[in-house]
mmCIF file of C-alpha atoms and ligand atoms in Angstrom:
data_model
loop_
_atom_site.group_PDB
_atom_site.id
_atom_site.type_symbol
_atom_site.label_atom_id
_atom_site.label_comp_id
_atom_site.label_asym_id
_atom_site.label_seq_id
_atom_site.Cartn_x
_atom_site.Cartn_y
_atom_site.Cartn_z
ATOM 1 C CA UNK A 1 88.447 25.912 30.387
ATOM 2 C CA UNK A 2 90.668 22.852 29.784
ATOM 3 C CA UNK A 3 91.309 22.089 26.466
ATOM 4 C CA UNK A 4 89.404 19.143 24.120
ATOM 5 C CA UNK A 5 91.208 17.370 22.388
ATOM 6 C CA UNK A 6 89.344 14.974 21.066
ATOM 7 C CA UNK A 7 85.455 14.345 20.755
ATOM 8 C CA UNK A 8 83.802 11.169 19.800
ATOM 9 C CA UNK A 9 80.711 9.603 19.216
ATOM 10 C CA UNK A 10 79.889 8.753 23.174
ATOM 11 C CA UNK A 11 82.677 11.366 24.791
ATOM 12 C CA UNK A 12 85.024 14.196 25.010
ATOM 13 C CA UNK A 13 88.251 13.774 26.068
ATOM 14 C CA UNK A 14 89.662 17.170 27.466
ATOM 15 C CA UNK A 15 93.904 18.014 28.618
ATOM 16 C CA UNK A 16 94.367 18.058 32.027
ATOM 17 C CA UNK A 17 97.492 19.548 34.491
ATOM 18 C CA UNK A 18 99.166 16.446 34.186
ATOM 19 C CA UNK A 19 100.574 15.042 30.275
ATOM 20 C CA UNK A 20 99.700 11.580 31.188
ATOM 21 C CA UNK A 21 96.317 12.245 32.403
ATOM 22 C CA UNK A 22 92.958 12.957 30.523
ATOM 23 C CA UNK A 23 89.340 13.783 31.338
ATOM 24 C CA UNK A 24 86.486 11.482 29.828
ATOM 25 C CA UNK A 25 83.056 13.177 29.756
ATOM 26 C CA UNK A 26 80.345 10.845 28.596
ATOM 27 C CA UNK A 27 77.614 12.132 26.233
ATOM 28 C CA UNK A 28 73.942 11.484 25.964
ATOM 29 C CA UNK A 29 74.292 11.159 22.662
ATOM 30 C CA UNK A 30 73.883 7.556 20.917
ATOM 31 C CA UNK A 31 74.635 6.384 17.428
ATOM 32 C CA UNK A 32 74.210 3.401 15.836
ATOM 33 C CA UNK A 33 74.431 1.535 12.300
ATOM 34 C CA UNK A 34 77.527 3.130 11.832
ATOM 35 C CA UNK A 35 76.762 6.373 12.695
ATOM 36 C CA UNK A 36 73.156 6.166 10.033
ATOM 37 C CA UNK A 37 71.344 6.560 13.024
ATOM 38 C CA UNK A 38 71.649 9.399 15.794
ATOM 39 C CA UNK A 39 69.761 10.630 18.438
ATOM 40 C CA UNK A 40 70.121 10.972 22.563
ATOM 41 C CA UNK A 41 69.605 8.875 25.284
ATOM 42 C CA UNK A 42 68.193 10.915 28.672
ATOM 43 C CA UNK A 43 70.889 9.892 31.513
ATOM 44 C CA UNK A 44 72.618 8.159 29.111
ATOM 45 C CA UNK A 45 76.177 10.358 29.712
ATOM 46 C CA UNK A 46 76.122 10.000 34.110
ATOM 47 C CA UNK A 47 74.719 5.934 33.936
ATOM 48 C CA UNK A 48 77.482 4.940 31.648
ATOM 49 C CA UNK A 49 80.253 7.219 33.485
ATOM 50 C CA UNK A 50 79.338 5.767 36.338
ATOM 51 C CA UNK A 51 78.902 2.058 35.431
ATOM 52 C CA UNK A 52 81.970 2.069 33.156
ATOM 53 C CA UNK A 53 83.900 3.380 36.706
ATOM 54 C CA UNK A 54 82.229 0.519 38.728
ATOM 55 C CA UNK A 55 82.966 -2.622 36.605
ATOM 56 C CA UNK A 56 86.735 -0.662 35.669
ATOM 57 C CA UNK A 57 87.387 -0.673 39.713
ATOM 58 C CA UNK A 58 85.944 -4.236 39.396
ATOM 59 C CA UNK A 59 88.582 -5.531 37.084
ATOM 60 C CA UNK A 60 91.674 -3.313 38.839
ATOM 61 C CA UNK A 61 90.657 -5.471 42.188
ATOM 62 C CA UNK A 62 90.907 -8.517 40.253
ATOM 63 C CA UNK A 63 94.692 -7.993 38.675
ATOM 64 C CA UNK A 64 93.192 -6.300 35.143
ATOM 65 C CA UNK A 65 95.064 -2.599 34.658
ATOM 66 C CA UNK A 66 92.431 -0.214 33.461
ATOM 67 C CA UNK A 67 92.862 3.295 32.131
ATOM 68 C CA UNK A 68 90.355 4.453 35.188
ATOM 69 C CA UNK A 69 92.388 7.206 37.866
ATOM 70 C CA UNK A 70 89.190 8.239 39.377
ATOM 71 C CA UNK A 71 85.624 9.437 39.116
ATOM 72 C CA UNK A 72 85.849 13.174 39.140
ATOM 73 C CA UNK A 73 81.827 14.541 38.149
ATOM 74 C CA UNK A 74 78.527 12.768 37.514
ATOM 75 C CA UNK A 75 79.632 12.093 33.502
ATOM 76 C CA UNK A 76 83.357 12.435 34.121
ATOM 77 C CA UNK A 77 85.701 10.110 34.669
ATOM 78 C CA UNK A 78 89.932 11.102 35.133
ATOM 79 C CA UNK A 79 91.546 8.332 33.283
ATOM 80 C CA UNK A 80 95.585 7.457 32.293
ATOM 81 C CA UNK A 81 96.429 9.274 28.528
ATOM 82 C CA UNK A 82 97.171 6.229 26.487
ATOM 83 C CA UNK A 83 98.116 5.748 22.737
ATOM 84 C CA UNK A 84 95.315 3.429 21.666
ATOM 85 C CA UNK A 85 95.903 0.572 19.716
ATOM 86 C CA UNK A 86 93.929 0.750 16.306
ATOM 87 C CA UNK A 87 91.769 -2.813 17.143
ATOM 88 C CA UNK A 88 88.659 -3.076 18.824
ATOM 89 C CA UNK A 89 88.238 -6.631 20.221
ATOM 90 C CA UNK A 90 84.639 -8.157 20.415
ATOM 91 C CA UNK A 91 84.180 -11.441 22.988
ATOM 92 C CA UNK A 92 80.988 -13.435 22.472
ATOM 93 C CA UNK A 93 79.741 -15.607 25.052
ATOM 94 C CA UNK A 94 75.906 -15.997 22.948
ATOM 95 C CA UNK A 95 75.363 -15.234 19.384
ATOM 96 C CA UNK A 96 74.213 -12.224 19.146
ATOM 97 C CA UNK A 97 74.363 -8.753 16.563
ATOM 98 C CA UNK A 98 76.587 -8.532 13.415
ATOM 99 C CA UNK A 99 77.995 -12.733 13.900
ATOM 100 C CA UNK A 100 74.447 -13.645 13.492
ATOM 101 C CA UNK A 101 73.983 -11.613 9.855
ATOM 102 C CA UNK A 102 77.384 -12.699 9.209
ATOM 103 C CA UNK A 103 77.255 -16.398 9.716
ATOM 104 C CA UNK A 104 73.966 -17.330 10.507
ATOM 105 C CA UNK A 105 73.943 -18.118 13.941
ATOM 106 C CA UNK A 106 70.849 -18.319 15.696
ATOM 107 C CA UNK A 107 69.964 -15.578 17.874
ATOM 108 C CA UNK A 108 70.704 -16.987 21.425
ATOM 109 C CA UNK A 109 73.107 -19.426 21.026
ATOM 110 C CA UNK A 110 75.746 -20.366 23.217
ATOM 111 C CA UNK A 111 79.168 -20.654 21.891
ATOM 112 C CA UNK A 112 81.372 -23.826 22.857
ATOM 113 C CA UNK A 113 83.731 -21.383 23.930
ATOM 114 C CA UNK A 114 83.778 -17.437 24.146
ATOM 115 C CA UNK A 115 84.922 -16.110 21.076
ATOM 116 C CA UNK A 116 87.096 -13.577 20.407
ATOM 117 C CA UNK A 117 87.071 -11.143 17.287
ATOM 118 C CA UNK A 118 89.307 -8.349 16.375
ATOM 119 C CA UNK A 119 87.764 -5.002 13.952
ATOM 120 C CA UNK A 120 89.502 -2.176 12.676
ATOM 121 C CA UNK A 121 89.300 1.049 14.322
ATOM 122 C CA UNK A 122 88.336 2.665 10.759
ATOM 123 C CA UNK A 123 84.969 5.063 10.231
ATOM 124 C CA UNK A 124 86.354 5.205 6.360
ATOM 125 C CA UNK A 125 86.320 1.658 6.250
ATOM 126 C CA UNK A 126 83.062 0.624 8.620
ATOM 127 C CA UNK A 127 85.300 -1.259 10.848
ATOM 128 C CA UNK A 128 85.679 -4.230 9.650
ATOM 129 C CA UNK A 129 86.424 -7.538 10.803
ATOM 130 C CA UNK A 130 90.207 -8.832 10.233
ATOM 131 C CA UNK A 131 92.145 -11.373 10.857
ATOM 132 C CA UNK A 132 95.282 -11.616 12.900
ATOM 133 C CA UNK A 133 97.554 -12.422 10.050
ATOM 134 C CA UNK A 134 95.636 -8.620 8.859
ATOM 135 C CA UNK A 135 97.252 -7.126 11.963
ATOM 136 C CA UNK A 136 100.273 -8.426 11.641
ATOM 137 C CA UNK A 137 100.667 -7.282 7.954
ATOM 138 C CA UNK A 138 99.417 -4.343 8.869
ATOM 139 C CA UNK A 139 101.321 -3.699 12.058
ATOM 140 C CA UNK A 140 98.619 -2.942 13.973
ATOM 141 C CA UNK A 141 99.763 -4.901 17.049
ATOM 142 C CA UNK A 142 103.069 -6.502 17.434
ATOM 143 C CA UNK A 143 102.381 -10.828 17.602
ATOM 144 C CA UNK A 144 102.969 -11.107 21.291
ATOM 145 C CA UNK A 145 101.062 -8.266 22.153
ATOM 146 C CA UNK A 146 98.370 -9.578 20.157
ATOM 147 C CA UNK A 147 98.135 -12.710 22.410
ATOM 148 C CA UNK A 148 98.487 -10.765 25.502
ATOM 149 C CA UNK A 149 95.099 -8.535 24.388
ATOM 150 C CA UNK A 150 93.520 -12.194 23.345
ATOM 151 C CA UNK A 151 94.591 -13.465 26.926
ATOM 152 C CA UNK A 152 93.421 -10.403 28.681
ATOM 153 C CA UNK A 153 89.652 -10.029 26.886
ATOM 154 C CA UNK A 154 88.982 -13.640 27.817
ATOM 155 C CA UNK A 155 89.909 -13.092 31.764
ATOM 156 C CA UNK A 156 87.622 -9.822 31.541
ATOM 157 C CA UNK A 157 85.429 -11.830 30.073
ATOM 158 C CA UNK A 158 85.494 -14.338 32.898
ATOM 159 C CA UNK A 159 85.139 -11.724 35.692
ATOM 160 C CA UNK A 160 82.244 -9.923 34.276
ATOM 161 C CA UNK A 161 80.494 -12.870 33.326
ATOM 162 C CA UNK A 162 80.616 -14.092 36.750
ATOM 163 C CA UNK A 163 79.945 -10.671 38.367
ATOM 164 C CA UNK A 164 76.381 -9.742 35.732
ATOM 165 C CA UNK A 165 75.550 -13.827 36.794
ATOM 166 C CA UNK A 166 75.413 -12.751 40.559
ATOM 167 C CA UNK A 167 73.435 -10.094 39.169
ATOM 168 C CA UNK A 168 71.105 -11.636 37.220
ATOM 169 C CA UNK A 169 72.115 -10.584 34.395
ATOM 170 C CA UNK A 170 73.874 -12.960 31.101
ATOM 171 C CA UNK A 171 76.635 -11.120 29.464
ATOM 172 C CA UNK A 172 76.265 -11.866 25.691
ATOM 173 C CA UNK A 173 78.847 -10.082 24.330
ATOM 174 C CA UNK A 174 81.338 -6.757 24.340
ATOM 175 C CA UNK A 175 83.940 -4.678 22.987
ATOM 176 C CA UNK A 176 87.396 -4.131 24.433
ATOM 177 C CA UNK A 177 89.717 -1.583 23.606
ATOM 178 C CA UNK A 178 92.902 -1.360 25.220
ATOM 179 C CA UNK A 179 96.193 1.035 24.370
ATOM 180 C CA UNK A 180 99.601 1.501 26.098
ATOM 181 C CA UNK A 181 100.501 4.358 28.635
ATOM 182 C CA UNK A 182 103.901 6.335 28.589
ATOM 183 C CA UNK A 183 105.720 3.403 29.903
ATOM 184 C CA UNK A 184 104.789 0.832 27.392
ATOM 185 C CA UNK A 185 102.139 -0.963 30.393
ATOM 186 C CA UNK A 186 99.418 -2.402 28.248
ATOM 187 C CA UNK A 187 95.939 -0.777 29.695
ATOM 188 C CA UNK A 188 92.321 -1.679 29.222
ATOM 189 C CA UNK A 189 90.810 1.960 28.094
ATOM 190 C CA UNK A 190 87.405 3.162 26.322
ATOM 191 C CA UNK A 191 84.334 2.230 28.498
ATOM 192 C CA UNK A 192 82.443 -1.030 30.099
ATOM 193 C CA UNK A 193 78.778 0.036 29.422
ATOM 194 C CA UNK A 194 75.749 -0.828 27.606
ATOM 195 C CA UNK A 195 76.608 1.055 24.585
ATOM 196 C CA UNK A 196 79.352 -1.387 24.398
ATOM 197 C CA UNK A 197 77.909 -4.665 25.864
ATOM 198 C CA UNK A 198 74.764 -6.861 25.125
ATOM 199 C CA UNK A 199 73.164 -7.626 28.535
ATOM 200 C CA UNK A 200 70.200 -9.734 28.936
ATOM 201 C CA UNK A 201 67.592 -10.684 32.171
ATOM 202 C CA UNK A 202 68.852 -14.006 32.999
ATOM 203 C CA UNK A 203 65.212 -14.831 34.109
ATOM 204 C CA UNK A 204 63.233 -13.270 31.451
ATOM 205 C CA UNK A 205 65.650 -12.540 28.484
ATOM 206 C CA UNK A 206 64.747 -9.227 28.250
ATOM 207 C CA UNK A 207 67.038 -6.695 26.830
ATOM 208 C CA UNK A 208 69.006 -4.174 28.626
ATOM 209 C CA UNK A 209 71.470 -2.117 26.300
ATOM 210 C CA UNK A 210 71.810 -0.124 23.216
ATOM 211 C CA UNK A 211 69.625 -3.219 21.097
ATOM 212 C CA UNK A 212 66.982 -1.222 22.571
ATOM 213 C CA UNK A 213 67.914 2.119 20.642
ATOM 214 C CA UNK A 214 69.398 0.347 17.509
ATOM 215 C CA UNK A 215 65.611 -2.133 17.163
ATOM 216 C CA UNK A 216 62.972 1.071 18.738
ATOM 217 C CA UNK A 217 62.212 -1.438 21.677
ATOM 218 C CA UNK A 218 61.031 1.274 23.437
ATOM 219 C CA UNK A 219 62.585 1.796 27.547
ATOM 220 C CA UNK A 220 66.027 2.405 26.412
ATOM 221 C CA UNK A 221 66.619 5.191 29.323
ATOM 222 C CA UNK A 222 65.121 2.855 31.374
ATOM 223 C CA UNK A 223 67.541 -0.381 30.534
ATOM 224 C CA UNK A 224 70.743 1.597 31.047
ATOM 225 C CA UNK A 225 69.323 2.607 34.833
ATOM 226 C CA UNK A 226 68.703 -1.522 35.218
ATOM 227 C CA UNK A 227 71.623 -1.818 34.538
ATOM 228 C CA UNK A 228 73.328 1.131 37.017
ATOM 229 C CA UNK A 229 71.332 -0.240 39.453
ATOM 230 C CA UNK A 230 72.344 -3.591 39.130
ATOM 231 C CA UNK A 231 76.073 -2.656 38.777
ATOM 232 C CA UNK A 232 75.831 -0.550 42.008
ATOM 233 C CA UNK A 233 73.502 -2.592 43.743
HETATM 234 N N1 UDP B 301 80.297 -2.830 19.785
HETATM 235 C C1 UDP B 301 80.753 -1.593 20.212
HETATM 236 N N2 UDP B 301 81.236 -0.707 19.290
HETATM 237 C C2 UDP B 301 81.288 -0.977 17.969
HETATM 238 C C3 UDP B 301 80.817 -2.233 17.515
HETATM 239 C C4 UDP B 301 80.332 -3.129 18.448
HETATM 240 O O1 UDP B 301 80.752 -1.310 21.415
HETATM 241 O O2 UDP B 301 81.755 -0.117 17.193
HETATM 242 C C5 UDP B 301 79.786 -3.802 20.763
HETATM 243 C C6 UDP B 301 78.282 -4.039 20.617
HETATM 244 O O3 UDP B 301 77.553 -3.175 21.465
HETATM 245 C C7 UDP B 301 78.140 -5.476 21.053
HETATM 246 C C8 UDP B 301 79.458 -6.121 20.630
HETATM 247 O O4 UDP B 301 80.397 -5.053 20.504
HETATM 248 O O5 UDP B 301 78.006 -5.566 22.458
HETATM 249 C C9 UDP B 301 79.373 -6.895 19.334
HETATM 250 O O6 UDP B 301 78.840 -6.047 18.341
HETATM 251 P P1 UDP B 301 78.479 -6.620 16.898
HETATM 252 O O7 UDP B 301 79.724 -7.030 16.194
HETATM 253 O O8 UDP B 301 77.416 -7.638 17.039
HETATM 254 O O9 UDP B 301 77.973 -5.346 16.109
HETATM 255 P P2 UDP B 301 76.545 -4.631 16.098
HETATM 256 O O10 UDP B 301 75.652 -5.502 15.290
HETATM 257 O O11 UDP B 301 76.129 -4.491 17.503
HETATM 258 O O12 UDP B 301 76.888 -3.313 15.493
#
Protein backbone atom coordinates (compact mmCIF):
# COMPACT_ATOMS: atom_id res chain seq x y z
CA UNK A 1 0.00 0.00 0.00
CA UNK A 2 1.86 3.22 -0.93
CA UNK A 3 1.93 5.67 1.52
CA UNK A 4 -0.54 9.09 1.76
CA UNK A 5 0.84 11.74 2.43
CA UNK A 6 -1.38 14.18 2.11
CA UNK A 7 -5.31 14.30 1.69
CA UNK A 8 -7.33 17.23 0.66
CA UNK A 9 -10.59 18.40 0.05
CA UNK A 10 -10.86 16.95 -3.81
CA UNK A 11 -7.67 14.32 -3.53
CA UNK A 12 -5.10 12.16 -2.01
CA UNK A 13 -1.79 12.44 -2.84
CA UNK A 14 0.07 9.06 -2.08
CA UNK A 15 4.49 8.37 -2.23
CA UNK A 16 5.47 6.64 -5.04
CA UNK A 17 9.04 4.56 -6.05
CA UNK A 18 10.40 7.58 -7.30
CA UNK A 19 11.09 11.00 -4.63
CA UNK A 20 10.10 13.31 -7.31
CA UNK A 21 7.00 11.63 -8.28
CA UNK A 22 3.46 11.51 -6.61
CA UNK A 23 0.08 9.86 -7.18
CA UNK A 24 -3.14 12.17 -7.38
CA UNK A 25 -6.40 10.27 -6.72
CA UNK A 26 -9.43 12.44 -7.22
CA UNK A 27 -12.38 12.18 -4.78
CA UNK A 28 -16.09 12.33 -5.23
CA UNK A 29 -16.27 14.36 -2.59
CA UNK A 30 -17.22 18.25 -3.07
CA UNK A 31 -17.10 21.15 -0.69
CA UNK A 32 -17.99 24.43 -0.97
CA UNK A 33 -18.45 27.86 1.03
CA UNK A 34 -15.35 27.21 2.54
CA UNK A 35 -15.72 23.92 3.48
CA UNK A 36 -19.69 24.94 5.29
CA UNK A 37 -20.99 22.80 2.82
CA UNK A 38 -20.05 19.02 2.03
CA UNK A 39 -21.42 16.33 0.29
CA UNK A 40 -20.41 13.96 -2.97
CA UNK A 41 -20.67 14.25 -6.42
CA UNK A 42 -21.38 10.57 -8.31
CA UNK A 43 -18.38 10.36 -11.01
CA UNK A 44 -17.17 13.31 -9.76
CA UNK A 45 -13.40 11.67 -8.78
CA UNK A 46 -12.82 9.69 -12.68
CA UNK A 47 -14.54 13.00 -14.82
CA UNK A 48 -12.24 15.42 -13.18
CA UNK A 49 -9.06 12.96 -13.27
CA UNK A 50 -9.64 12.57 -16.53
CA UNK A 51 -10.49 16.10 -17.78
CA UNK A 52 -7.82 17.72 -15.59
CA UNK A 53 -5.27 15.06 -17.71
CA UNK A 54 -6.84 16.18 -21.08
CA UNK A 55 -6.68 20.04 -20.90
CA UNK A 56 -2.95 19.42 -18.74
CA UNK A 57 -1.70 17.43 -22.09
CA UNK A 58 -3.44 20.39 -23.85
CA UNK A 59 -1.30 23.06 -22.36
CA UNK A 60 2.19 20.74 -22.39
CA UNK A 61 1.53 20.67 -26.44
CA UNK A 62 1.24 24.28 -26.41
CA UNK A 63 4.78 25.21 -24.47
CA UNK A 64 2.89 25.39 -20.73
CA UNK A 65 4.95 22.79 -18.19
CA UNK A 66 2.36 21.02 -16.14
CA UNK A 67 2.86 18.81 -13.12
CA UNK A 68 0.94 15.89 -15.29
CA UNK A 69 3.56 12.48 -15.91
CA UNK A 70 0.72 10.36 -16.91
CA UNK A 71 -2.74 8.96 -16.37
CA UNK A 72 -2.22 5.83 -14.38
CA UNK A 73 -6.23 4.60 -13.17
CA UNK A 74 -9.72 5.94 -13.87
CA UNK A 75 -9.29 8.75 -10.75
CA UNK A 76 -5.50 8.68 -10.76
CA UNK A 77 -3.28 10.70 -12.26
CA UNK A 78 1.03 10.25 -11.75
CA UNK A 79 2.13 13.78 -11.52
CA UNK A 80 5.89 15.62 -10.80
CA UNK A 81 6.29 16.16 -6.59
CA UNK A 82 6.47 19.89 -6.42
CA UNK A 83 6.80 22.37 -3.44
CA UNK A 84 3.69 24.47 -4.02
CA UNK A 85 3.76 27.98 -3.84
CA UNK A 86 1.31 29.30 -1.05
CA UNK A 87 -0.97 31.56 -3.84
CA UNK A 88 -3.80 30.45 -5.67
CA UNK A 89 -4.28 32.67 -8.77
CA UNK A 90 -7.92 33.33 -10.07
CA UNK A 91 -8.23 34.70 -14.02
CA UNK A 92 -11.61 36.18 -14.93
CA UNK A 93 -12.62 36.49 -18.37
CA UNK A 94 -16.75 37.35 -17.14
CA UNK A 95 -17.76 38.47 -13.78
CA UNK A 96 -18.70 35.89 -12.08
CA UNK A 97 -18.67 34.32 -8.04
CA UNK A 98 -16.94 36.09 -5.08
CA UNK A 99 -15.81 39.58 -7.60
CA UNK A 100 -19.44 40.04 -8.05
CA UNK A 101 -20.29 40.15 -3.95
CA UNK A 102 -17.12 41.89 -3.68
CA UNK A 103 -17.46 44.73 -6.09
CA UNK A 104 -20.65 44.63 -7.54
CA UNK A 105 -20.21 43.51 -10.85
CA UNK A 106 -23.01 42.32 -12.71
CA UNK A 107 -23.34 38.75 -13.16
CA UNK A 108 -22.18 38.21 -16.84
CA UNK A 109 -20.06 40.82 -17.59
CA UNK A 110 -17.20 40.87 -19.70
CA UNK A 111 -14.05 42.30 -18.44
CA UNK A 112 -11.98 44.79 -20.75
CA UNK A 113 -9.31 42.52 -20.14
CA UNK A 114 -8.92 39.09 -18.22
CA UNK A 115 -8.15 39.73 -14.83
CA UNK A 116 -5.92 38.26 -12.73
CA UNK A 117 -6.23 37.82 -8.81
CA UNK A 118 -3.94 36.26 -6.36
CA UNK A 119 -5.57 34.47 -2.67
CA UNK A 120 -3.83 33.00 0.06
CA UNK A 121 -3.53 29.40 0.37
CA UNK A 122 -4.90 29.74 4.15
CA UNK A 123 -8.11 27.50 5.57
CA UNK A 124 -7.32 29.59 9.03
CA UNK A 125 -7.65 32.63 7.23
CA UNK A 126 -10.58 31.80 4.40
CA UNK A 127 -8.18 32.56 1.72
CA UNK A 128 -8.22 35.74 1.18
CA UNK A 129 -7.57 38.04 -1.49
CA UNK A 130 -4.03 39.98 -1.36
CA UNK A 131 -2.22 42.08 -3.07
CA UNK A 132 1.16 41.69 -4.64
CA UNK A 133 2.91 44.18 -2.47
CA UNK A 134 1.13 41.31 0.38
CA UNK A 135 3.31 38.68 -1.29
CA UNK A 136 6.14 40.38 -1.45
CA UNK A 137 6.05 41.38 2.30
CA UNK A 138 5.19 38.25 2.98
CA UNK A 139 7.60 36.33 0.81
CA UNK A 140 5.29 34.31 -0.64
CA UNK A 141 6.73 34.54 -4.17
CA UNK A 142 9.92 36.17 -5.06
CA UNK A 143 8.93 39.63 -7.56
CA UNK A 144 10.05 38.04 -10.77
CA UNK A 145 8.52 34.92 -10.15
CA UNK A 146 5.46 36.67 -9.40
CA UNK A 147 5.33 38.11 -12.98
CA UNK A 148 6.30 34.92 -14.52
CA UNK A 149 2.96 33.12 -12.69
CA UNK A 150 0.97 36.51 -13.90
CA UNK A 151 2.47 35.89 -17.50
CA UNK A 152 1.82 32.23 -17.45
CA UNK A 153 -2.14 32.29 -16.07
CA UNK A 154 -2.94 34.75 -18.84
CA UNK A 155 -1.38 32.38 -21.79
CA UNK A 156 -3.42 29.41 -20.06
CA UNK A 157 -5.96 31.54 -20.08
CA UNK A 158 -5.66 32.20 -23.79
CA UNK A 159 -5.38 28.50 -24.79
CA UNK A 160 -8.31 27.29 -22.89
CA UNK A 161 -10.41 30.01 -23.81
CA UNK A 162 -9.86 29.29 -27.33
CA UNK A 163 -10.01 25.47 -26.93
CA UNK A 164 -13.85 25.53 -24.53
CA UNK A 165 -14.83 28.30 -27.67
CA UNK A 166 -14.31 25.42 -30.28
CA UNK A 167 -16.26 23.62 -27.87
CA UNK A 168 -18.97 25.58 -27.26
CA UNK A 169 -18.32 26.31 -24.23
CA UNK A 170 -17.27 30.27 -22.57
CA UNK A 171 -14.66 29.97 -19.96
CA UNK A 172 -15.65 32.50 -17.22
CA UNK A 173 -13.18 32.08 -14.90
CA UNK A 174 -10.46 29.63 -12.92
CA UNK A 175 -7.94 28.96 -10.44
CA UNK A 176 -4.28 28.26 -11.07
CA UNK A 177 -1.92 26.88 -8.81
CA UNK A 178 1.48 26.32 -9.77
CA UNK A 179 4.78 25.22 -7.49
CA UNK A 180 8.44 24.43 -8.40
CA UNK A 181 9.93 20.84 -8.94
CA UNK A 182 13.43 19.70 -7.55
CA UNK A 183 15.20 21.75 -10.05
CA UNK A 184 13.70 25.08 -9.39
CA UNK A 185 11.40 24.66 -13.10
CA UNK A 186 8.28 26.58 -12.30
CA UNK A 187 5.20 23.95 -12.96
CA UNK A 188 1.49 24.43 -13.36
CA UNK A 189 0.12 21.73 -10.61
CA UNK A 190 -3.41 21.13 -8.77
CA UNK A 191 -6.18 20.34 -11.37
CA UNK A 192 -8.05 21.98 -14.62
CA UNK A 193 -11.69 20.90 -13.81
CA UNK A 194 -15.01 22.13 -13.00
CA UNK A 195 -14.48 22.23 -9.38
CA UNK A 196 -11.99 24.78 -10.28
CA UNK A 197 -13.45 26.58 -13.39
CA UNK A 198 -16.83 28.35 -14.21
CA UNK A 199 -17.95 27.00 -17.63
CA UNK A 200 -20.97 28.13 -19.35
CA UNK A 201 -23.12 26.88 -22.81
CA UNK A 202 -22.02 29.44 -25.16
CA UNK A 203 -25.50 29.03 -26.85
CA UNK A 204 -27.73 28.79 -23.96
CA UNK A 205 -25.74 30.07 -20.86
CA UNK A 206 -26.41 27.26 -18.98
CA UNK A 207 -24.17 26.20 -16.23
CA UNK A 208 -21.76 23.43 -16.23
CA UNK A 209 -19.53 23.26 -12.96
CA UNK A 210 -19.51 23.23 -9.28
CA UNK A 211 -22.22 26.62 -9.33
CA UNK A 212 -24.45 23.78 -9.74
CA UNK A 213 -23.56 22.10 -6.26
CA UNK A 214 -22.71 25.43 -4.43
CA UNK A 215 -26.69 27.15 -5.79
CA UNK A 216 -28.80 23.25 -5.64
CA UNK A 217 -29.30 23.73 -9.52
CA UNK A 218 -29.99 20.36 -9.66
CA UNK A 219 -27.79 18.02 -12.71
CA UNK A 220 -24.52 18.60 -11.13
CA UNK A 221 -23.28 14.83 -12.05
CA UNK A 222 -24.63 15.52 -15.15
CA UNK A 223 -22.62 19.03 -15.95
CA UNK A 224 -19.24 17.57 -15.05
CA UNK A 225 -19.98 14.55 -17.82
CA UNK A 226 -20.85 17.74 -20.40
CA UNK A 227 -18.10 18.77 -19.73
CA UNK A 228 -15.82 15.25 -20.10
CA UNK A 229 -17.52 14.85 -23.05
CA UNK A 230 -16.83 17.99 -24.48
CA UNK A 231 -13.14 17.93 -23.35
CA UNK A 232 -12.72 14.45 -24.97
CA UNK A 233 -14.91 14.93 -27.73
N1 LIG B 1 -11.88 28.53 -7.08
C1 LIG B 1 -11.27 27.33 -6.74
N2 LIG B 1 -10.86 27.13 -5.45
C2 LIG B 1 -11.03 28.05 -4.48
C3 LIG B 1 -11.66 29.27 -4.81
C4 LIG B 1 -12.07 29.48 -6.11
O1 LIG B 1 -11.06 26.47 -7.61
O2 LIG B 1 -10.62 27.79 -3.33
C5 LIG B 1 -12.31 28.77 -8.47
C6 LIG B 1 -13.83 28.82 -8.60
O3 LIG B 1 -14.35 27.55 -8.92
C7 LIG B 1 -14.01 29.79 -9.75
C8 LIG B 1 -12.83 30.74 -9.62
O4 LIG B 1 -11.84 30.04 -8.86
O5 LIG B 1 -13.94 29.11 -10.99
C9 LIG B 1 -13.17 32.05 -8.95
O6 LIG B 1 -13.78 31.77 -7.71
P1 LIG B 1 -14.40 32.95 -6.83
O7 LIG B 1 -13.31 33.84 -6.34
O8 LIG B 1 -15.51 33.58 -7.58
O9 LIG B 1 -14.92 32.21 -5.53
P2 LIG B 1 -16.27 31.40 -5.26
O10 LIG B 1 -17.34 32.43 -5.13
O11 LIG B 1 -16.46 30.50 -6.41
O12 LIG B 1 -15.92 30.66 -4.02
Amino acid sequence: MPEKLYEGKAKKIFATDDPNLVSQQFKDDATAFDGTKKSQIVHKGVSNARISACLFRLLEDNGIATQLIEQTAEDTLLTRKLDMYRVELVVRNYAAGSIVKRLGFEEGQKFKKPLVEYFLKDDSLHDPLITCMHIEEMGLVAKDELQELKALALRVNQILSDFFAGRGITLVDFKLEFGKDSEGNIILGDEISPDTCRFWDAETGRKLDKDRFRFDLGDVEQAYEEILNRVEG
